[in-house]
Coordinates of N, CA, C and O in Angstrom, one line a residue:
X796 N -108.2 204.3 83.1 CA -108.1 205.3 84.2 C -106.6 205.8 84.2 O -105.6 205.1 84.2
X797 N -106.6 206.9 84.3 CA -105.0 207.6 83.8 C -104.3 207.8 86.0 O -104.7 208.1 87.1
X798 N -103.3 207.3 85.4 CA -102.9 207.3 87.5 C -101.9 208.4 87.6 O -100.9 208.4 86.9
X799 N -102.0 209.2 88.4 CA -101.6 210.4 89.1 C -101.6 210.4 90.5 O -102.4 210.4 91.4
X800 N -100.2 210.5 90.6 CA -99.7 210.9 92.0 C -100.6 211.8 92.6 O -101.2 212.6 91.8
X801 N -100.7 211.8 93.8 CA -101.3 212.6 94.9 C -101.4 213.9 94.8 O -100.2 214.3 94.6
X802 N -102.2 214.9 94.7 CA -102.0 216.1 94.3 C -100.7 216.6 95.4 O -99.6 216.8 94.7
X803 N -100.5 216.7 96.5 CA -100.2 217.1 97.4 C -98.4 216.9 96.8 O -97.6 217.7 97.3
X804 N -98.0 216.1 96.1 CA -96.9 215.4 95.9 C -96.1 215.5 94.8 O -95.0 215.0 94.5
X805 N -97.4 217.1 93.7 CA -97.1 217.1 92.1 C -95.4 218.0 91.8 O -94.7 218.1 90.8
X806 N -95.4 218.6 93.2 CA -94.5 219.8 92.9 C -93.1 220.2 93.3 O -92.6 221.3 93.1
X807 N -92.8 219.3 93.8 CA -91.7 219.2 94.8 C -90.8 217.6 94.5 O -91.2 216.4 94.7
X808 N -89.5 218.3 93.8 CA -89.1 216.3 94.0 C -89.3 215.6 95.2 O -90.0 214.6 95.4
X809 N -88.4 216.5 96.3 CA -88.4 215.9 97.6 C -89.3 215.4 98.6 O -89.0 214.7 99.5
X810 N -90.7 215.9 98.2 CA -91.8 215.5 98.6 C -92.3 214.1 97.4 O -93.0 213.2 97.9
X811 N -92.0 214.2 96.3 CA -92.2 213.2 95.5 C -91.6 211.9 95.7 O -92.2 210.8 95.6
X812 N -90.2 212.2 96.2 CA -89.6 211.1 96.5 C -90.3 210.3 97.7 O -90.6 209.1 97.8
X813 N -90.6 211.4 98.6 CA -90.9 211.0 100.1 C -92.2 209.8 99.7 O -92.4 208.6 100.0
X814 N -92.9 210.6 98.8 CA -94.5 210.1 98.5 C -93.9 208.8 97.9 O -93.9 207.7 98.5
X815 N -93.6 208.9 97.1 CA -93.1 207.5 96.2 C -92.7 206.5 96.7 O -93.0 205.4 96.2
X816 N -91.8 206.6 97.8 CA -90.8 205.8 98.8 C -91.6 205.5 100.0 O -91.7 204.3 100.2
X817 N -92.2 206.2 100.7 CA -92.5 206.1 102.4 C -93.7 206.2 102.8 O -94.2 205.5 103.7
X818 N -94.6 207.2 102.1 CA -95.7 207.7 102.8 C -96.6 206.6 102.0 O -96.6 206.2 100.9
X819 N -97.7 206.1 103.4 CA -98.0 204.9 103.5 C -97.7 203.7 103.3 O -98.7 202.9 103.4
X820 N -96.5 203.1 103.1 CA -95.7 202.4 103.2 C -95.5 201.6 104.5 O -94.6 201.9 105.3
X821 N -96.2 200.5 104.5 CA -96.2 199.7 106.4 C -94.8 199.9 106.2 O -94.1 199.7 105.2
X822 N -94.7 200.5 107.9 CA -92.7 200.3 108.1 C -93.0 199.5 109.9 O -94.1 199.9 110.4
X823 N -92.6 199.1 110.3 CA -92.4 198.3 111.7 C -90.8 199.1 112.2 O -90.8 199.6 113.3
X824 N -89.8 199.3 111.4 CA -88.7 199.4 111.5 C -88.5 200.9 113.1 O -88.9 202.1 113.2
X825 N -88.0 200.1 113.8 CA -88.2 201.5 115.3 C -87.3 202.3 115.2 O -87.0 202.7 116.4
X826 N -86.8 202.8 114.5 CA -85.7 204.0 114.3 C -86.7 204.6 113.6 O -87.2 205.6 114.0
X827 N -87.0 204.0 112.8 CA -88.0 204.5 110.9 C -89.1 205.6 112.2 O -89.0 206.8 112.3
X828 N -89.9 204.7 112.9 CA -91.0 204.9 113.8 C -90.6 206.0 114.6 O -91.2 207.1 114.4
X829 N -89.7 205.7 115.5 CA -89.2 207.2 115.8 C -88.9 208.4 115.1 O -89.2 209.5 115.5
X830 N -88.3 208.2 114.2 CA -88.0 209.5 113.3 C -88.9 210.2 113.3 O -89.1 211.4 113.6
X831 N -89.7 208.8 112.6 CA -90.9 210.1 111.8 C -92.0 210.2 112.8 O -92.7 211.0 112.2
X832 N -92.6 210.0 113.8 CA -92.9 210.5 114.9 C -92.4 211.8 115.5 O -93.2 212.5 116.2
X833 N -90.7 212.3 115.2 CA -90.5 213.3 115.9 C -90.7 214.8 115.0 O -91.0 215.9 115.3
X834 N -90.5 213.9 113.7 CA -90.1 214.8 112.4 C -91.8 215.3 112.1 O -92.0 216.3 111.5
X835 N -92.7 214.5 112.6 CA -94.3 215.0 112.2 C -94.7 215.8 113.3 O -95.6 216.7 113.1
X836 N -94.2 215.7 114.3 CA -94.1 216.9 115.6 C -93.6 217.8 115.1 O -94.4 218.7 114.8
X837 N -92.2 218.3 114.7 CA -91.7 218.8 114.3 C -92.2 219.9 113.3 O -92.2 221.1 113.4
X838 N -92.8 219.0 112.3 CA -93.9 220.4 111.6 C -95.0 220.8 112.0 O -95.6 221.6 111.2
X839 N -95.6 220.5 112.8 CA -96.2 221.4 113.8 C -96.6 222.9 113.7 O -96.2 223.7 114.5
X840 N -97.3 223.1 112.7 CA -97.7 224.6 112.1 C -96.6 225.0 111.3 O -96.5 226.2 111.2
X841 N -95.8 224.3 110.7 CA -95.3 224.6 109.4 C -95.7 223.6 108.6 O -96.7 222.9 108.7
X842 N -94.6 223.7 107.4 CA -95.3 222.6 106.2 C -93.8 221.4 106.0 O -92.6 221.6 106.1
X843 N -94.5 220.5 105.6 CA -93.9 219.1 105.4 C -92.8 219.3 104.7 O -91.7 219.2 105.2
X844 N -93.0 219.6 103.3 CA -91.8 220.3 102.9 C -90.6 220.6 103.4 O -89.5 220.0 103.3
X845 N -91.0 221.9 104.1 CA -89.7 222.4 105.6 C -88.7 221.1 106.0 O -87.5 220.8 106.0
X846 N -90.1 220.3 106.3 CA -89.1 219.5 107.3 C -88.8 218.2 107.0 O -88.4 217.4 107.8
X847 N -89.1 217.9 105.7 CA -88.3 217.0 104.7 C -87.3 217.6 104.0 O -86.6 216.8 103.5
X848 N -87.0 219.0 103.8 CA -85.8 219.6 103.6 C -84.6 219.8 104.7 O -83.4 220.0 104.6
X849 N -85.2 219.7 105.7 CA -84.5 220.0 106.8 C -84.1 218.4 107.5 O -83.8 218.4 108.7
X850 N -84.2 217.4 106.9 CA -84.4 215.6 107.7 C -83.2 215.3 107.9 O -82.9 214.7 109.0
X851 N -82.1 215.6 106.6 CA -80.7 215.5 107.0 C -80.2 215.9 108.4 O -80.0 215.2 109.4
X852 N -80.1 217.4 108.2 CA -79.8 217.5 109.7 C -80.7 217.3 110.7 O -80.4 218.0 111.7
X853 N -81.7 216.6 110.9 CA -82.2 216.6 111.6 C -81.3 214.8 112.3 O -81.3 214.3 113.4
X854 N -81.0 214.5 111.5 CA -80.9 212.4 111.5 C -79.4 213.1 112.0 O -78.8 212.6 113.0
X855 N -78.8 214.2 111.5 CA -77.6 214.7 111.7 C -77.6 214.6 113.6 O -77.2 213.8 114.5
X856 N -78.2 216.0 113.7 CA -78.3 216.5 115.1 C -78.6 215.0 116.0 O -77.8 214.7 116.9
X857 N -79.7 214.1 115.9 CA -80.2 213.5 116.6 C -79.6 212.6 116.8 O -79.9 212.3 118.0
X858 N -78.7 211.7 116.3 CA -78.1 210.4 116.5 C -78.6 209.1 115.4 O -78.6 207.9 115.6
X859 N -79.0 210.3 114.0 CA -80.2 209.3 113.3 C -81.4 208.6 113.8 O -81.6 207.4 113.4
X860 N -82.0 209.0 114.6 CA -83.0 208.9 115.5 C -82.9 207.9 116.3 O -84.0 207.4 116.5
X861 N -81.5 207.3 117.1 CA -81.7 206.0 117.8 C -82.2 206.7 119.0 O -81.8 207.6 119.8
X862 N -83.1 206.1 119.0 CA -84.1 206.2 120.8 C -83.4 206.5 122.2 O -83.6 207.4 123.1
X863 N -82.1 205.2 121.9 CA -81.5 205.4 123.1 C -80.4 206.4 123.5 O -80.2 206.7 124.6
X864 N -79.7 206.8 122.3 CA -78.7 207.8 122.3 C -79.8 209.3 122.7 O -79.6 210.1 123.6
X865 N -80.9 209.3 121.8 CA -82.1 210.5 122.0 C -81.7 211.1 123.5 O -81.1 212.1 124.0
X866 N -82.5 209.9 124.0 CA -82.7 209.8 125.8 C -81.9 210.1 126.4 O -82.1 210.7 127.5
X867 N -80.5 209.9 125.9 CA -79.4 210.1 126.5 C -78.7 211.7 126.7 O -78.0 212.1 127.5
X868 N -79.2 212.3 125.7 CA -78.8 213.9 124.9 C -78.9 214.4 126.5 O -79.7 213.9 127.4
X869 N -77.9 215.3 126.7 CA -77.8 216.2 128.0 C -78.6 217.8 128.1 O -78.2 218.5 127.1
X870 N -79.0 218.1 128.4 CA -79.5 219.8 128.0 C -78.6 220.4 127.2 O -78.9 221.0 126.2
X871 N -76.8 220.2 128.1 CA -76.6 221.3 127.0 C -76.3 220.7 125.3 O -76.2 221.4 124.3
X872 N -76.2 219.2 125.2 CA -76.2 218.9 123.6 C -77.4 219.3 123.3 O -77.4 219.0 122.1
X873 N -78.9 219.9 123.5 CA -79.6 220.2 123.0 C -79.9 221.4 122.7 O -80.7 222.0 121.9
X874 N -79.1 221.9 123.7 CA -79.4 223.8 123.2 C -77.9 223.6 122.0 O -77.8 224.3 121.0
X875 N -77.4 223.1 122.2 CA -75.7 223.2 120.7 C -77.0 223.1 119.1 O -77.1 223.8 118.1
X876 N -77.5 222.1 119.6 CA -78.5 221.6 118.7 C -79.2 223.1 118.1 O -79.2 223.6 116.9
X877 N -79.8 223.6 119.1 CA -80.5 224.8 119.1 C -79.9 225.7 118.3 O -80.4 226.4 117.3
X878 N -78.6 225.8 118.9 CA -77.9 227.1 118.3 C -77.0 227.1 117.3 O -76.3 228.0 116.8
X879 N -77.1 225.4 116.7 CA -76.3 225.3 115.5 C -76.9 224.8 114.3 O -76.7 225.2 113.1
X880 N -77.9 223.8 114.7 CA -78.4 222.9 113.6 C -79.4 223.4 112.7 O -80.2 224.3 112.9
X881 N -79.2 222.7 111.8 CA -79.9 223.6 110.6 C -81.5 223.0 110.5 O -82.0 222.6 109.5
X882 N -82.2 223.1 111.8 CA -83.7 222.3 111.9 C -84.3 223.5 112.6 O -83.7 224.5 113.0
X883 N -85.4 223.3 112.7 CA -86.5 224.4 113.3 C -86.2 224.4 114.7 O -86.5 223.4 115.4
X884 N -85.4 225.5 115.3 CA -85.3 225.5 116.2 C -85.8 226.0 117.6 O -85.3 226.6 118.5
X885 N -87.2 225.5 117.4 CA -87.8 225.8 118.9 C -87.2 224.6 120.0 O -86.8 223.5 120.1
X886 N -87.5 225.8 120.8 CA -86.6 224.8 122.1 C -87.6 223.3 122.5 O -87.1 222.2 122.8
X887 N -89.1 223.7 122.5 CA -89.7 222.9 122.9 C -89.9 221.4 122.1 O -90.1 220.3 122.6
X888 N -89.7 221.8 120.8 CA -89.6 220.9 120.0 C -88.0 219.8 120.2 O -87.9 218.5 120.1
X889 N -87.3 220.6 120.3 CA -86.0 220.0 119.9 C -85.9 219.0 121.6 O -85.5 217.9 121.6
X890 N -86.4 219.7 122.6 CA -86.2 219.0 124.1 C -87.5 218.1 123.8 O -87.6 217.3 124.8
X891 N -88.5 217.9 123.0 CA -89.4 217.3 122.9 C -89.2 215.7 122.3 O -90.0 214.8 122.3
X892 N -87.7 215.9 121.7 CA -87.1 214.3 121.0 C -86.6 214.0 122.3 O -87.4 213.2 122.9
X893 N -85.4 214.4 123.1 CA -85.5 213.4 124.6 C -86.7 212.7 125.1 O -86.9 211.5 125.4
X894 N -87.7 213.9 125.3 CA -88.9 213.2 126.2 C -89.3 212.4 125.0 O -89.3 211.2 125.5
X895 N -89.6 212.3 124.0 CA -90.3 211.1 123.1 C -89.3 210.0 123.4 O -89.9 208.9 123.5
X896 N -88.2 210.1 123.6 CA -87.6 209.0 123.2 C -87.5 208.1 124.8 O -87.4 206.8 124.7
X897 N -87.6 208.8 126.0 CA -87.7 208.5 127.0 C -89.2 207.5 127.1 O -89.3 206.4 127.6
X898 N -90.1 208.4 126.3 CA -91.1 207.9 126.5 C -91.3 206.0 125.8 O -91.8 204.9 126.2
X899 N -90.9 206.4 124.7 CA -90.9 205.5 123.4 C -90.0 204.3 123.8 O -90.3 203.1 123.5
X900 N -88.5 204.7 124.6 CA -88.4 203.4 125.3 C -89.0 202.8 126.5 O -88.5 201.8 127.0
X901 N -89.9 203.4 127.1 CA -90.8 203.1 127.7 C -91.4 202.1 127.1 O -91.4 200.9 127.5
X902 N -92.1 202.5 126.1 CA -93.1 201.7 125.1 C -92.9 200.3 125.2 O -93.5 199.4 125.6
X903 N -91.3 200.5 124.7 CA -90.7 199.5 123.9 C -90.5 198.3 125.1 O -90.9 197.2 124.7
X904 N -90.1 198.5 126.4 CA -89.8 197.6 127.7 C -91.2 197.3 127.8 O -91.4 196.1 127.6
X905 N -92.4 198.1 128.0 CA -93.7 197.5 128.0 C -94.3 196.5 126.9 O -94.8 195.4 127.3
X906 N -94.3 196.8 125.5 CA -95.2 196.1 124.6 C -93.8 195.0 123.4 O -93.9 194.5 122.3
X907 N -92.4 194.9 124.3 CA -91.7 194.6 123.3 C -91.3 195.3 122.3 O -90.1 195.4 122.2
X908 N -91.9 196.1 121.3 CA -91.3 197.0 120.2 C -92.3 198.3 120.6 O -93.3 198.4 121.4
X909 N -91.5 199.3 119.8 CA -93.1 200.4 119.7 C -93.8 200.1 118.5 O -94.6 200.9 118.2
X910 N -93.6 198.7 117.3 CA -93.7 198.6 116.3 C -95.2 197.7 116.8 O -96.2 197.6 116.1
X911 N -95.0 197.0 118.2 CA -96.3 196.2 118.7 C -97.3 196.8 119.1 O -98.5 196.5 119.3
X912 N -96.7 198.1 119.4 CA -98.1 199.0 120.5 C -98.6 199.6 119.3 O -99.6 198.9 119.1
X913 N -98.6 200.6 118.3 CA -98.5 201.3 117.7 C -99.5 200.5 116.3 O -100.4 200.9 115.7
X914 N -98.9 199.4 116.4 CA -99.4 198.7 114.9 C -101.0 198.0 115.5 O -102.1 198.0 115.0
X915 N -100.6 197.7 116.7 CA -101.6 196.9 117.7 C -103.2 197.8 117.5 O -104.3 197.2 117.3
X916 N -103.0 198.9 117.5 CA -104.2 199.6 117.1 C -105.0 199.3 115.8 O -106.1 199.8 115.4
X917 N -104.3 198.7 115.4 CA -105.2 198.1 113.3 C -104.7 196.6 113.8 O -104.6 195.9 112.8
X918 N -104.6 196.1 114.6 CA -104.8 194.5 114.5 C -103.7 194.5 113.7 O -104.0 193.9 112.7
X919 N -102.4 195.0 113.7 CA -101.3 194.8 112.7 C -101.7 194.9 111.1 O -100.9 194.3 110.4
X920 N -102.4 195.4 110.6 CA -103.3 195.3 109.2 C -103.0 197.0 108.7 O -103.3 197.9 109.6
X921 N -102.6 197.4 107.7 CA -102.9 198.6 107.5 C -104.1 198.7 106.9 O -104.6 197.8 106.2
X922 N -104.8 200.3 107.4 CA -105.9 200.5 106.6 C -106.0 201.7 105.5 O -105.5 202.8 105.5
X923 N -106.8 200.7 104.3 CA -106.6 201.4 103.2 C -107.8 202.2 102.7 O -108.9 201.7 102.3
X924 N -107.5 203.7 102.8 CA -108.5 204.2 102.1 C -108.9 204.5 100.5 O -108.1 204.3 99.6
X925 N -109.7 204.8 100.3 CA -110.2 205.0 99.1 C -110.7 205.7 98.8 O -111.9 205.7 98.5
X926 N -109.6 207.2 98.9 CA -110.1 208.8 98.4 C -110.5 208.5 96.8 O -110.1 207.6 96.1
X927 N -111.4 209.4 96.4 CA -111.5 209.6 94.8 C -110.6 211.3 94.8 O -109.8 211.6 93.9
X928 N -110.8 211.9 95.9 CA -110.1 213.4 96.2 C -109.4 213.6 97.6 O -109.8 213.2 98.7
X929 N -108.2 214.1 97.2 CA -107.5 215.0 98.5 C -109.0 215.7 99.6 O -108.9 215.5 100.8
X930 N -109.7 216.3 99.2 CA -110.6 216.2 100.1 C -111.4 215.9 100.5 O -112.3 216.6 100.7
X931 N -111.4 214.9 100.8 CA -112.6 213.8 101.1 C -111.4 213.2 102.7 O -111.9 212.6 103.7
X932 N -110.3 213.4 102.5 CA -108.9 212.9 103.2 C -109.3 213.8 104.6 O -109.6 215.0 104.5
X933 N -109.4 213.0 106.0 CA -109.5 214.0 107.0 C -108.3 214.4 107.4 O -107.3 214.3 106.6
X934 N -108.2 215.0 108.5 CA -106.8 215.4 109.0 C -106.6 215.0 110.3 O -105.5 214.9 110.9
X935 N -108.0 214.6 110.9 CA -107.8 213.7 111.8 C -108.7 212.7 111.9 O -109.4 212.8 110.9
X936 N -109.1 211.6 112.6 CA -109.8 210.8 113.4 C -110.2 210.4 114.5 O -109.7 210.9 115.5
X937 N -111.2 209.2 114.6 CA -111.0 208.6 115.8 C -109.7 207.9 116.4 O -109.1 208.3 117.4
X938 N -109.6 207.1 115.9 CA -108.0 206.3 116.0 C -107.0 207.2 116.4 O -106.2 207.1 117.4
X939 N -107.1 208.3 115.4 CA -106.0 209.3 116.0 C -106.0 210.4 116.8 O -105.4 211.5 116.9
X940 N -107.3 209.7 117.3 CA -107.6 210.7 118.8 C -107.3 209.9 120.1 O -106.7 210.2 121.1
X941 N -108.2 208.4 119.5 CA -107.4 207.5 120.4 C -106.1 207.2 121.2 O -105.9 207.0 122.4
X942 N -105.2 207.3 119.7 CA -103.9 207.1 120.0 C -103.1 208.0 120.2 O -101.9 207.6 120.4
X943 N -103.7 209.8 120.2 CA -102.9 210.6 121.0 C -103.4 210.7 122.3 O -102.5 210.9 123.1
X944 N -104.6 210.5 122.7 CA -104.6 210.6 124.0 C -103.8 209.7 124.8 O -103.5 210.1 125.9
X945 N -103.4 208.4 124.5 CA -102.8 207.3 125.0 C -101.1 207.4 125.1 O -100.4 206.8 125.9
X946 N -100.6 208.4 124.0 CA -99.5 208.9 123.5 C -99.3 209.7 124.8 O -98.6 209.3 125.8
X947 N -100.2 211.1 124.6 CA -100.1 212.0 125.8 C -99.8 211.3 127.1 O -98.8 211.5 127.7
X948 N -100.9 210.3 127.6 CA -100.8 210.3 129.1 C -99.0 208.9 129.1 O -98.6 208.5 130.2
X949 N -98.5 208.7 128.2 CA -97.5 208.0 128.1 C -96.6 208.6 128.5 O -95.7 208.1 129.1
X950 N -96.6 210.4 128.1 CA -95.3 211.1 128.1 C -95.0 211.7 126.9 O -94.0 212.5 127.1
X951 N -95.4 211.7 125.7 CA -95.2 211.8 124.3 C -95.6 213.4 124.6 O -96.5 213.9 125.3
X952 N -94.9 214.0 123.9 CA -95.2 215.8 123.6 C -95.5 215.7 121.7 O -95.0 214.9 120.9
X953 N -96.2 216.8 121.6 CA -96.1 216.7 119.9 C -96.9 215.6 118.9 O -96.7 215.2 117.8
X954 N -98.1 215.2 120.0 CA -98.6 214.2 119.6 C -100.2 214.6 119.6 O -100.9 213.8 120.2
X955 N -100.7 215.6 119.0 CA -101.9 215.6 119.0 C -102.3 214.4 118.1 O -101.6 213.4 117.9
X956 N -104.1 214.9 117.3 CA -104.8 214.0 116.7 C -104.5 214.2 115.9 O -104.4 213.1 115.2
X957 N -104.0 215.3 115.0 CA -103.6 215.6 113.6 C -102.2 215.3 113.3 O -102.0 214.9 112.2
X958 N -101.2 215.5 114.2 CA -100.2 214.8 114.0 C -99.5 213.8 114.2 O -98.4 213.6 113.8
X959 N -100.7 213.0 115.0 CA -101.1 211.6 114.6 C -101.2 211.1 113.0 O -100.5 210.5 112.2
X960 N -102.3 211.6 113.1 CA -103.1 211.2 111.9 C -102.2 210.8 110.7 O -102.3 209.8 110.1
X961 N -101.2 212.0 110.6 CA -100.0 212.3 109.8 C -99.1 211.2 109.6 O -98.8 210.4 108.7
X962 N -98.8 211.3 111.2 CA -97.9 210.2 111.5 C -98.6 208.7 111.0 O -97.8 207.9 110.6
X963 N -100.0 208.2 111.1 CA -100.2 206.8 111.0 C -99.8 207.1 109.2 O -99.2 206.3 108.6
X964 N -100.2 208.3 108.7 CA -99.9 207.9 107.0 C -98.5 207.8 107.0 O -98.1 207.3 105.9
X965 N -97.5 208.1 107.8 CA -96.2 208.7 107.3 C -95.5 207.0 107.6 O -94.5 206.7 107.0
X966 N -95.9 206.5 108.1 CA -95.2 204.5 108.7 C -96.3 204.0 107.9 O -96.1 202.8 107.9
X967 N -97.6 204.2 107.2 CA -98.2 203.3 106.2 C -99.2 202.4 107.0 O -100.0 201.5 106.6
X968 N -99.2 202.8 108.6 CA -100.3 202.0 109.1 C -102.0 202.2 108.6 O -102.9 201.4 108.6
X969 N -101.9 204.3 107.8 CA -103.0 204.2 107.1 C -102.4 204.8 105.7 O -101.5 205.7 105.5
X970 N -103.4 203.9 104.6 CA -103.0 204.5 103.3 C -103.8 205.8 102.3 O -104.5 205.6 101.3
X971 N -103.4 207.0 102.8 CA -104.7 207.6 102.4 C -104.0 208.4 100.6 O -104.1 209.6 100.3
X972 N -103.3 207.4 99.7 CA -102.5 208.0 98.4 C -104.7 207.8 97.3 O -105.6 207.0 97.4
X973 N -104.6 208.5 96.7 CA -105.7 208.6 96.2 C -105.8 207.2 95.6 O -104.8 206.6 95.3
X974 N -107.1 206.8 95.3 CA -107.4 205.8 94.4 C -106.9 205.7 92.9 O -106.9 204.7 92.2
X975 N -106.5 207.0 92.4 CA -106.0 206.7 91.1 C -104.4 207.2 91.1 O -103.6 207.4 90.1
X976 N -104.2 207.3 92.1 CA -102.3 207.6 92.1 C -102.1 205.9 92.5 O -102.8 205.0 93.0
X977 N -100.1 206.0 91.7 CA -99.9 204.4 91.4 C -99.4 204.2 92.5 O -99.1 203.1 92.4
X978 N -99.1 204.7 93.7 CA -98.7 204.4 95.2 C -99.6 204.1 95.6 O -99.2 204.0 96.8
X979 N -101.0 203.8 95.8 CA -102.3 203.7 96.2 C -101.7 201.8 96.4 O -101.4 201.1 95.5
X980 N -101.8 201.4 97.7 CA -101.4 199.9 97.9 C -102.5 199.0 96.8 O -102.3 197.8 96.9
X981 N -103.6 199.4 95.9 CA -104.2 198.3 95.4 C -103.6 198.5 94.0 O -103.9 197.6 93.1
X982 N -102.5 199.8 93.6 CA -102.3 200.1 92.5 C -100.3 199.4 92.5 O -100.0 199.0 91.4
X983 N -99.7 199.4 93.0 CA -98.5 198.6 93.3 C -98.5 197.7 92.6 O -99.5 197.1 92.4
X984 N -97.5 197.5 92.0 CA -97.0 196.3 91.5 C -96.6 195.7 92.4 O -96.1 194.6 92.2

């Protein structure tokens, strides 16, 4: 059987890399968690691409996504943000990393990490699918209808089911790299 990267992943280094390195990849790590929680909001009717081209400044603008510094941002460091940084500058989005991170340390005083609440949903286990095709791959679920509604009433903005969904592939809690691409967790060395 000949192994091929994910279609989604054939054309772009920087998506290649992303694919090769991260996506589905269990991470616990609460910066990692945050980031990419804000950064999957963030594309939000654009494309992945964008905003893995755009990640520098975004780790730039943000404080490299520490939670606590987030929370801390005053309105006006977030309109500077707005009117300088080289990231998708909707206001809603960009004021949407304070409230995440408000929220997220929330999390964190309640369940110990947001790595315990978050992973807590798979019994700490990632789950591994087993596309034969990119479309057979949903865009969303139950789990990640579950886990945005629970998101939402937390405080979380930017958290539907689809950018959920995103988000559990983007920390590796789910593995949806095709059955014959070599990032597929049964294909790993």
């Amino acid at each position: 059987m000949q192994h091929e990267r994910c279609g989604w992943a054939m054309n772009d280094s920087v998506e290649q890399v992303y694919h090769d390195n991260e996506w589905g990849v269990p991470s616990r790590d609460e910066q990692y968690l945050f980031e990419m929680l804000n950064l999957e909001g963030a594309q939000a009717g654009l494309s992945w691409r964008l905003i893995l081209n755009k990640r520098a400044a975004y780790k730039e603008a943000f404080h490299q996504f520490d939670p606590d510094k987030c929370a801390m941002m005053t309105d006006e460091e977030l309109e500077q943000i707005r009117e300088t940084a080289e990231i998708v500058r909707n206001k809603l989005k960009i004021g949407g990393v304070r409230k995440n991170a408000i929220a997220f340390l929330k999390v964190q005083a309640e369940f110990g990490s947001f790595a315990n609440y978050i992973w807590g949903y798979s019994d700490g286990v990632p789950i591994i699918n087993h596309w034969t095709d990119m479309s057979q791959m949903p865009a969303k679920n139950e789990l990640s209808e579950r886990i945005s509604k629970d998101l939402k009433k937390r405080g979380f903005i930017f958290v539907g089911p689809v950018i959920i969904y995103s988000y559990l592939q983007a920390i590796g809690m789910i593995d949806d790299h095709v059955v014959t691409c070599p990032y597929h967790t049964e294909n790993r060395c």
